[in-house]
CSV table of N, CA and C in Angstrom, one decimal:
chain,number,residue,atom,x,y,z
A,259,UNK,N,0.8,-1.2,0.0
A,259,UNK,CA,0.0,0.0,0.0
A,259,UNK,C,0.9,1.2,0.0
A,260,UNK,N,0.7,2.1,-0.8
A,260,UNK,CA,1.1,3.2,-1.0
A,260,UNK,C,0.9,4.0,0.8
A,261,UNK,N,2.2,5.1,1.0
A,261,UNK,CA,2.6,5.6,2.3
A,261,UNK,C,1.3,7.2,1.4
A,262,UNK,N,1.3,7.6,2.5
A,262,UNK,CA,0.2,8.5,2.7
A,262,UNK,C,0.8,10.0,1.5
A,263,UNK,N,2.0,10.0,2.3
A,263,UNK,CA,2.9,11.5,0.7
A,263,UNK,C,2.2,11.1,-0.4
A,264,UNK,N,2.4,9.1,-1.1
A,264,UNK,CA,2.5,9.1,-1.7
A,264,UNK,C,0.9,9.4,-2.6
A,265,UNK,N,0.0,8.8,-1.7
A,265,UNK,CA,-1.4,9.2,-1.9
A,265,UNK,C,-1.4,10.5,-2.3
A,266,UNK,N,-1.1,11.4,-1.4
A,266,UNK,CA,-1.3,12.6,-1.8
A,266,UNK,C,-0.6,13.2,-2.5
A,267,UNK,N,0.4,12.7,-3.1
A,267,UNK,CA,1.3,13.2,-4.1
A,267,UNK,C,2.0,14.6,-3.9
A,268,UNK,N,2.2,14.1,-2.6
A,268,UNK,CA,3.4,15.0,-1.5
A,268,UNK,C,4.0,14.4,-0.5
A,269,UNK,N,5.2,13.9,-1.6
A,269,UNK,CA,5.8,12.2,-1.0
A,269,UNK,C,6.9,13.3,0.0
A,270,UNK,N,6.8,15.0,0.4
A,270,UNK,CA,7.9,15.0,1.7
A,270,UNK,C,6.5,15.8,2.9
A,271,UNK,N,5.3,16.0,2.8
A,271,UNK,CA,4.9,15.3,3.9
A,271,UNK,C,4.8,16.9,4.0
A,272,UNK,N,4.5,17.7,3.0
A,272,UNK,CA,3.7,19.4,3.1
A,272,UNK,C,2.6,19.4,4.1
A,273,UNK,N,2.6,19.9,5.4
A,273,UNK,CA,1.5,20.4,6.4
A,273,UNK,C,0.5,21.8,5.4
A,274,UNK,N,-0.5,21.0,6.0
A,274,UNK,CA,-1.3,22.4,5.7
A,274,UNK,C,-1.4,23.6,6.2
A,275,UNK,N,-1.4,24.9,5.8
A,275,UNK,CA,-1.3,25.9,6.2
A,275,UNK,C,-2.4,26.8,5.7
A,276,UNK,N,-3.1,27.5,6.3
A,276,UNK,CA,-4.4,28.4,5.7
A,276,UNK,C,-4.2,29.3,4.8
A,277,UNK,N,-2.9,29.7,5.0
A,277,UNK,CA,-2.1,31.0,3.6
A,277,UNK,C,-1.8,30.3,2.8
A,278,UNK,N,-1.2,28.8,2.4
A,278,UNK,CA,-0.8,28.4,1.4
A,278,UNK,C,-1.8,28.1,0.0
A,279,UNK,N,-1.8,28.4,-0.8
A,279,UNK,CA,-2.2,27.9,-2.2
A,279,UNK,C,-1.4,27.8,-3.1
A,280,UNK,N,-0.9,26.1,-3.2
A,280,UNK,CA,0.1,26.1,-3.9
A,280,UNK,C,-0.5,25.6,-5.7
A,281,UNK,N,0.5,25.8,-6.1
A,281,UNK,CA,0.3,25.2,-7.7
A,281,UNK,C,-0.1,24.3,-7.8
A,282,UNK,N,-1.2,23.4,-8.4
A,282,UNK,CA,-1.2,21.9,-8.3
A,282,UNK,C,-2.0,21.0,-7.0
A,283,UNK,N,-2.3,22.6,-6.7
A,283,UNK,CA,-3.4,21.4,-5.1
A,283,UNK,C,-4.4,21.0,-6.1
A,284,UNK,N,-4.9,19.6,-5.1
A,284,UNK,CA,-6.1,19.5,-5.5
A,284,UNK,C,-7.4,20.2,-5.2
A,285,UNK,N,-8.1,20.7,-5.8
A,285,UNK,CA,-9.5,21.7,-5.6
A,285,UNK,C,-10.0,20.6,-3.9
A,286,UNK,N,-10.1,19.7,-3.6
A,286,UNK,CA,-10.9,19.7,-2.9
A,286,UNK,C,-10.1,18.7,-1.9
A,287,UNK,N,-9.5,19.0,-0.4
A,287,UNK,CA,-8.3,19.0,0.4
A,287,UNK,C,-9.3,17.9,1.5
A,288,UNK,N,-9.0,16.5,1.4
A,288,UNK,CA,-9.6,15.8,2.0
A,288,UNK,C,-9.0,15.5,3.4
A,289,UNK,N,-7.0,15.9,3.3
A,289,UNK,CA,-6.4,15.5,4.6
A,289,UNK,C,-6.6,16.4,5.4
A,290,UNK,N,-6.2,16.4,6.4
A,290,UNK,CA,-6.9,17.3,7.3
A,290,UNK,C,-5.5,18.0,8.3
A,291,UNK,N,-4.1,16.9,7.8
A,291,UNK,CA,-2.7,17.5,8.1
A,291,UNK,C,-2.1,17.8,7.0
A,292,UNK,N,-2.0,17.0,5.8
A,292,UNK,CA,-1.4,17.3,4.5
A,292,UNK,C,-1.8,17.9,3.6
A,293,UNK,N,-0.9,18.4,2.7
A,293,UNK,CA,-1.0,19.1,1.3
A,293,UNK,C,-1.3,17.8,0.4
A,294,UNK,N,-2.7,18.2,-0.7
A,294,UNK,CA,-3.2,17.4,-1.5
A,294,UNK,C,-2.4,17.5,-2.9
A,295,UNK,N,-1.7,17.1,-3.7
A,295,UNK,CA,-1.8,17.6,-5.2
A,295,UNK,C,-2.1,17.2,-5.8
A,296,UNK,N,-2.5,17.2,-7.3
A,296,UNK,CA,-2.9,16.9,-8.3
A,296,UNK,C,-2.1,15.5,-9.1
A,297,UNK,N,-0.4,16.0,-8.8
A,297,UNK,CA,0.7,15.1,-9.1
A,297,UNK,C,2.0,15.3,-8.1
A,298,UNK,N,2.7,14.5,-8.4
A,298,UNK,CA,3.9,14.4,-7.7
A,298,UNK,C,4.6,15.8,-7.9
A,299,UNK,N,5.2,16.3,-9.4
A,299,UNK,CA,5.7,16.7,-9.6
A,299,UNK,C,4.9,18.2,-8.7
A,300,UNK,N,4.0,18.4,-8.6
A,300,UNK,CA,3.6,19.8,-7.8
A,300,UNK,C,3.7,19.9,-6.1
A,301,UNK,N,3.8,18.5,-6.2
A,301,UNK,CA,4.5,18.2,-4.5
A,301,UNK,C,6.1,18.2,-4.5
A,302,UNK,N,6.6,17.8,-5.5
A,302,UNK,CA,8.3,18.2,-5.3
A,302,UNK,C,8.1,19.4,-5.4
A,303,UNK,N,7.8,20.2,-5.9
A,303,UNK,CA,8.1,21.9,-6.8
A,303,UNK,C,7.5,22.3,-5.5
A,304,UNK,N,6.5,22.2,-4.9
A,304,UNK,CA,6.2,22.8,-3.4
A,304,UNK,C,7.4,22.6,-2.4
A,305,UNK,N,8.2,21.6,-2.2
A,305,UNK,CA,9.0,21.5,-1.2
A,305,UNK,C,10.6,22.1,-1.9
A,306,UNK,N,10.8,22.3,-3.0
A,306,UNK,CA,12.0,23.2,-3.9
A,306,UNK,C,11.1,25.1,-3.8
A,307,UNK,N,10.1,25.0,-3.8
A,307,UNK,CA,10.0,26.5,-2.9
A,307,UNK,C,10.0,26.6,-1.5
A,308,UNK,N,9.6,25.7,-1.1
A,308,UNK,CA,9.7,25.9,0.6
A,308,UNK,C,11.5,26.0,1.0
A,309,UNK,N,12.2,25.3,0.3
A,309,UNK,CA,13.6,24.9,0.4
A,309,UNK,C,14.3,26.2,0.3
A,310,UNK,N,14.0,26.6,-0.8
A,310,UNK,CA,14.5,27.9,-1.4
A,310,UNK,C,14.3,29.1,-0.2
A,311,UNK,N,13.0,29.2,0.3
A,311,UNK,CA,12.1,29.9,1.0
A,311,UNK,C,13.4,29.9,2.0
A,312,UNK,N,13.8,28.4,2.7
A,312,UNK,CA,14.8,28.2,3.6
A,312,UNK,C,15.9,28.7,3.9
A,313,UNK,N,16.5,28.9,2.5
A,313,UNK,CA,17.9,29.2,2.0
A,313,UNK,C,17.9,30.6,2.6
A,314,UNK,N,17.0,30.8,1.2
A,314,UNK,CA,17.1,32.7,0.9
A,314,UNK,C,16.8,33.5,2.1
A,315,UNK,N,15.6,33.5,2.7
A,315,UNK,CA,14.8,34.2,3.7
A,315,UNK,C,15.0,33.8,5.3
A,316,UNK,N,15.7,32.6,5.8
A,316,UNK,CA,15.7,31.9,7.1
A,316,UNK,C,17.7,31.8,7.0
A,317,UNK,N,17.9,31.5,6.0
A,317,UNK,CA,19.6,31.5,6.0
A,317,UNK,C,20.2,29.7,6.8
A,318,UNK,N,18.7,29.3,6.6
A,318,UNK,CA,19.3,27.5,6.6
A,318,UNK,C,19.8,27.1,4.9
A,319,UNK,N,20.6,27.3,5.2
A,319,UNK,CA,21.8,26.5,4.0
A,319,UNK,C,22.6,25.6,4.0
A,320,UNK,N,22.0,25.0,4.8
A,320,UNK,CA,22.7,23.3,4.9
A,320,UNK,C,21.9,22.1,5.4
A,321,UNK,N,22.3,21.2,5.1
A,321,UNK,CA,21.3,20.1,4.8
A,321,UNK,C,21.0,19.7,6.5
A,322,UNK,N,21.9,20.3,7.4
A,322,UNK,CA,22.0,20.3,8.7
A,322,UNK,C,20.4,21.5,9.3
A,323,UNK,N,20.7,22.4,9.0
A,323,UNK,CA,19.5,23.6,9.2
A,323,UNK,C,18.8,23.0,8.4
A,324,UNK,N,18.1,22.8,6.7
A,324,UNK,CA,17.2,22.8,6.5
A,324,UNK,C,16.4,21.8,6.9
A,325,UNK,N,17.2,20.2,7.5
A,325,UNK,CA,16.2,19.4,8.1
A,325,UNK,C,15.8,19.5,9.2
A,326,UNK,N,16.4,20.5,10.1
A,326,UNK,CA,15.8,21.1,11.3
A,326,UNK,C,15.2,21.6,11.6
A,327,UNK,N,14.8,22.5,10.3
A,327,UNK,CA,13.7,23.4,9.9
A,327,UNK,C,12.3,22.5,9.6
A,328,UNK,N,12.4,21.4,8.7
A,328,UNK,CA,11.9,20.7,7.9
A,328,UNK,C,11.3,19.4,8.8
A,329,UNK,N,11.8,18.5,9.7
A,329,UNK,CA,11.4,17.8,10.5
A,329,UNK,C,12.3,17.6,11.9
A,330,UNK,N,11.8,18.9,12.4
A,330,UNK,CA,12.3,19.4,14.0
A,330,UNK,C,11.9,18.0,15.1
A,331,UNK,N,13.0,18.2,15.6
A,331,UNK,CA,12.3,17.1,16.8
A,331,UNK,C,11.8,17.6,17.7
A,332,UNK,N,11.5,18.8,17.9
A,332,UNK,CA,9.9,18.6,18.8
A,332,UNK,C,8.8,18.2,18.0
A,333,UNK,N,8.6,17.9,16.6
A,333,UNK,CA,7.3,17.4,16.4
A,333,UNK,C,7.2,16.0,16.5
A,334,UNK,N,8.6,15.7,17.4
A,334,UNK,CA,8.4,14.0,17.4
A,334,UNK,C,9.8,13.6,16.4
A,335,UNK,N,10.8,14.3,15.6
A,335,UNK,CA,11.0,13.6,14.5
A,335,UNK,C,12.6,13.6,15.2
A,336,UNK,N,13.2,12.1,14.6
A,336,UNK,CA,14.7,12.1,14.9
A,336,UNK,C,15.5,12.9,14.0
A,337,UNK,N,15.4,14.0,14.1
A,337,UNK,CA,16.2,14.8,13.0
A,337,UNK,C,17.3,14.9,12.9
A,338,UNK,N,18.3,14.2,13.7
A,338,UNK,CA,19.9,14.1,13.9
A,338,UNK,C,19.7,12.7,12.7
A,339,UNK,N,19.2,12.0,13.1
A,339,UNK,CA,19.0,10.3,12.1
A,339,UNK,C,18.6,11.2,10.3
A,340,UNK,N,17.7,12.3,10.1
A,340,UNK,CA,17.5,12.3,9.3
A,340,UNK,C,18.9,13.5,8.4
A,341,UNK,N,19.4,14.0,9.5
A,341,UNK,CA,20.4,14.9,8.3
A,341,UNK,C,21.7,13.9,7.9
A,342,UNK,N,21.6,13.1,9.0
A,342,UNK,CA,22.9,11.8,8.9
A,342,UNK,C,22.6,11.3,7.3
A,343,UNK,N,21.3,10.8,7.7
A,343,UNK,CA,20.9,10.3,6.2
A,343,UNK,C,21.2,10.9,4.5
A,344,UNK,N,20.7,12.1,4.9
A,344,UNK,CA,20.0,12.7,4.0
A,344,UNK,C,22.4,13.1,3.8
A,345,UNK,N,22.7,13.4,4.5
A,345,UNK,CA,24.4,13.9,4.1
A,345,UNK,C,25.0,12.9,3.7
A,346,UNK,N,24.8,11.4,4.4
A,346,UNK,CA,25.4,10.3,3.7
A,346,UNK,C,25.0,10.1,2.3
A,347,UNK,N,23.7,10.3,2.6
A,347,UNK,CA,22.9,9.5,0.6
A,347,UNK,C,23.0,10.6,-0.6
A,348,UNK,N,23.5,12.1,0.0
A,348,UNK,CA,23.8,12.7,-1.4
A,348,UNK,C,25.6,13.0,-1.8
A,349,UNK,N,26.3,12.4,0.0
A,349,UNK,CA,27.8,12.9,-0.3
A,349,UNK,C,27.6,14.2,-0.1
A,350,UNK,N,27.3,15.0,0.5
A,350,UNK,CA,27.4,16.5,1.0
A,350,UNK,C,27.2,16.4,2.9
A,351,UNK,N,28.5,16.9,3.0
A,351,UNK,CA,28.2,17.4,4.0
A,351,UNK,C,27.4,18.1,5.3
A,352,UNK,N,26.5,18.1,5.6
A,352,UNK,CA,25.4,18.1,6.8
A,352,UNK,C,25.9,20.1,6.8
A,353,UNK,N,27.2,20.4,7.1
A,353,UNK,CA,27.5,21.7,7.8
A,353,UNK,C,27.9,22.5,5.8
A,354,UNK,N,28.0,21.5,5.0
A,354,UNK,CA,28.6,22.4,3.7
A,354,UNK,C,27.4,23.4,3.0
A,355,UNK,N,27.6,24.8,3.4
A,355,UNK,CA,26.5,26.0,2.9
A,355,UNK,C,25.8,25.3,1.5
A,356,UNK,N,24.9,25.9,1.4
A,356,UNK,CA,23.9,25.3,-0.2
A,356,UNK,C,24.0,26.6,-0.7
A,357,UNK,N,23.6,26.7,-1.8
A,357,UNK,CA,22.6,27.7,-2.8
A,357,UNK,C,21.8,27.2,-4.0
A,358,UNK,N,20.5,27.5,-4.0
A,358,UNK,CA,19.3,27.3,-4.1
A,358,UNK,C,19.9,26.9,-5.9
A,359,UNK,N,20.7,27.3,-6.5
A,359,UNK,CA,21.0,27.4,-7.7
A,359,UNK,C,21.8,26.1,-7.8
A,360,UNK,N,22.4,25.4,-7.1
A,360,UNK,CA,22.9,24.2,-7.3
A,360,UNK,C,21.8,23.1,-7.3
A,361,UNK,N,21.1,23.1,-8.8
A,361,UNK,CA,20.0,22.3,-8.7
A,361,UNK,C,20.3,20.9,-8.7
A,362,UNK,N,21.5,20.4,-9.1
A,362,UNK,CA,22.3,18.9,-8.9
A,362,UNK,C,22.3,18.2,-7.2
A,363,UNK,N,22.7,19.7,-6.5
A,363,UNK,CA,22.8,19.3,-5.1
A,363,UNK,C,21.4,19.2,-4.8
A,364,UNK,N,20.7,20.1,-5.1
A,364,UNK,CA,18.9,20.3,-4.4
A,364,UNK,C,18.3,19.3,-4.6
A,365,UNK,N,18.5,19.2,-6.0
A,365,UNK,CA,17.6,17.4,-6.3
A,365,UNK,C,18.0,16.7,-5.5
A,366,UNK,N,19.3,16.0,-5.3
A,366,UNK,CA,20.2,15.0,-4.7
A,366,UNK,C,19.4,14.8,-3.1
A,367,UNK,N,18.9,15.8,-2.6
A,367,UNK,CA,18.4,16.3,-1.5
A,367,UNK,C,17.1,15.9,-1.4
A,368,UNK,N,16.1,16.4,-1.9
A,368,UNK,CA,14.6,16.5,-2.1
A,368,UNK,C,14.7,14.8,-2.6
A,369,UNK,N,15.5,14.1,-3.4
A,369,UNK,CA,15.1,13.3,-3.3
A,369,UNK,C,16.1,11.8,-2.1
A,370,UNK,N,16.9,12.3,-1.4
A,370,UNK,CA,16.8,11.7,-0.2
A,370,UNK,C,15.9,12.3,0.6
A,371,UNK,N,15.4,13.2,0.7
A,371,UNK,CA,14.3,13.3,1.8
A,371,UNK,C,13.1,12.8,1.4
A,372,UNK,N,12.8,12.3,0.4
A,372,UNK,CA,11.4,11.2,-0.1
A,372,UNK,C,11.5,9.8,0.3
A,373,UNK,N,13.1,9.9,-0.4
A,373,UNK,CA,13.1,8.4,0.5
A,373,UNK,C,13.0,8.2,2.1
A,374,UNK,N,13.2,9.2,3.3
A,374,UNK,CA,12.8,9.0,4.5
A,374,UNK,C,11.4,9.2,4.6
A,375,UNK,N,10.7,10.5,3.7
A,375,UNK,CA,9.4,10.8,4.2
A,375,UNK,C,8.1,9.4,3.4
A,376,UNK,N,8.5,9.4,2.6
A,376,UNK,CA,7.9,8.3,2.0
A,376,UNK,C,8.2,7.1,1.3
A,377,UNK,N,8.9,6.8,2.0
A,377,UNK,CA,10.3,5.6,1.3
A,377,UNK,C,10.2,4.9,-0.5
A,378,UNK,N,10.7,6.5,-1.0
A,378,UNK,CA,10.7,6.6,-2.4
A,378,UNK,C,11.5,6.6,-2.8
A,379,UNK,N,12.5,6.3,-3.5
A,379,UNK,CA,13.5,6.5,-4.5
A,379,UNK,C,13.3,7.4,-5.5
A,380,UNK,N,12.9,8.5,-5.7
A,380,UNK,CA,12.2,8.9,-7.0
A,380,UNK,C,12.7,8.9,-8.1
A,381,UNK,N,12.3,9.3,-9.3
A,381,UNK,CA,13.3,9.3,-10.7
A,381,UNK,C,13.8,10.3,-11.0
A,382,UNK,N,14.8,10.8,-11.3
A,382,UNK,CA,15.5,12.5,-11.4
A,382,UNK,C,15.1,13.1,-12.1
A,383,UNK,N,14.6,12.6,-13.1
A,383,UNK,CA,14.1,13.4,-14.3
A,383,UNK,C,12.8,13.8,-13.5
A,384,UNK,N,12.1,12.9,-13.1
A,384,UNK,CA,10.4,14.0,-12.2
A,384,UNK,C,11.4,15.3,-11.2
A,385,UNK,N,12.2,14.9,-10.8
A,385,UNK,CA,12.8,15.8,-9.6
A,385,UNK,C,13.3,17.3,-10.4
A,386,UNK,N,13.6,17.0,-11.4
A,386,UNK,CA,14.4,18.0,-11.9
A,386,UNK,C,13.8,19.1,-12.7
A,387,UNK,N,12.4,17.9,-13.3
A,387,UNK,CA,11.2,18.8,-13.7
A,387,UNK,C,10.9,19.7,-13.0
A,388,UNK,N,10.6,18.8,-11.5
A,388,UNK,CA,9.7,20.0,-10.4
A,388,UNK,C,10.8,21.0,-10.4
A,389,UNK,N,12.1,20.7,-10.0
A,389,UNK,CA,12.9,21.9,-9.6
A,389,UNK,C,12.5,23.3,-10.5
A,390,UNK,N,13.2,22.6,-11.7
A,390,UNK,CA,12.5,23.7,-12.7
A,390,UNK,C,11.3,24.6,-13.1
A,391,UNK,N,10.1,23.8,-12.0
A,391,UNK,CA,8.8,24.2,-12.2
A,391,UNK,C,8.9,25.3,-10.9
A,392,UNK,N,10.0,25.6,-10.0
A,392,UNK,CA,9.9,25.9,-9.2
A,392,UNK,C,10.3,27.9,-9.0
A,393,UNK,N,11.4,27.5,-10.2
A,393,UNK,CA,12.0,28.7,-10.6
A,393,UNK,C,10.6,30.3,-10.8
């Protein structure tokens, strides 16, 4: 059975928010914690703006700050286990600064955090799409 992201075709697990209307929701929001979309590809491209959002405006620029940002452990989450992860599986460094414009690194990222949030492997080519949809 498909994990719940994947259902909702927000395989990193977008909370709902009352200000948000993102590209690609679905018209009619059945979860009642998650962002709905239409496809995958508008659930990567939501979490490549939130990321961005991260970078630019919050000044988490490392895959250390953005999963801290992203799944803090006061909501419950092992977020030391997840930047471990997420730095081993793309070869970057946890503390090595980002910019939003290293879409090779961003993807590498967004799609190790699918594989913890929704245990995805995804295909680069969808990832790179969304990146691009994101610009």
């Amino acid at each position: 059975m498909a994990t719940r992201g994947l259902r909702n075709n927000n395989p990193l697990n977008i909370r709902r928010s009352g200000s948000n209307k993102w590209q690609g929701m679905r018209p009619v929001q059945t979860d009642k914690a998650f962002v709905q979309f239409t496809a995958r590809k508008y659930g990567y491209r939501a979490a490549f703006v939130l990321i961005r959002n991260y970078i630019q405006r919050h000044h988490a620029n490392t895959i250390g700050k953005i999963i801290a940002r992203w799944a803090p452990s006061s909501d419950g989450n092992d977020t030391q286990s997840y930047i471990r992860f997420v730095s081993r599986t793309t070869g970057i460094p946890a503390d090595e600064p980002l910019r939003f414009e290293n879409q090779q690194a961003l993807v590498e990222i967004v799609r190790s955090m699918a594989q913890i949030e929704s245990g995805i492997i995804e295909d680069s080519d969808l990832l790179n799409k969304a990146y691009l949809l994101a610009q």
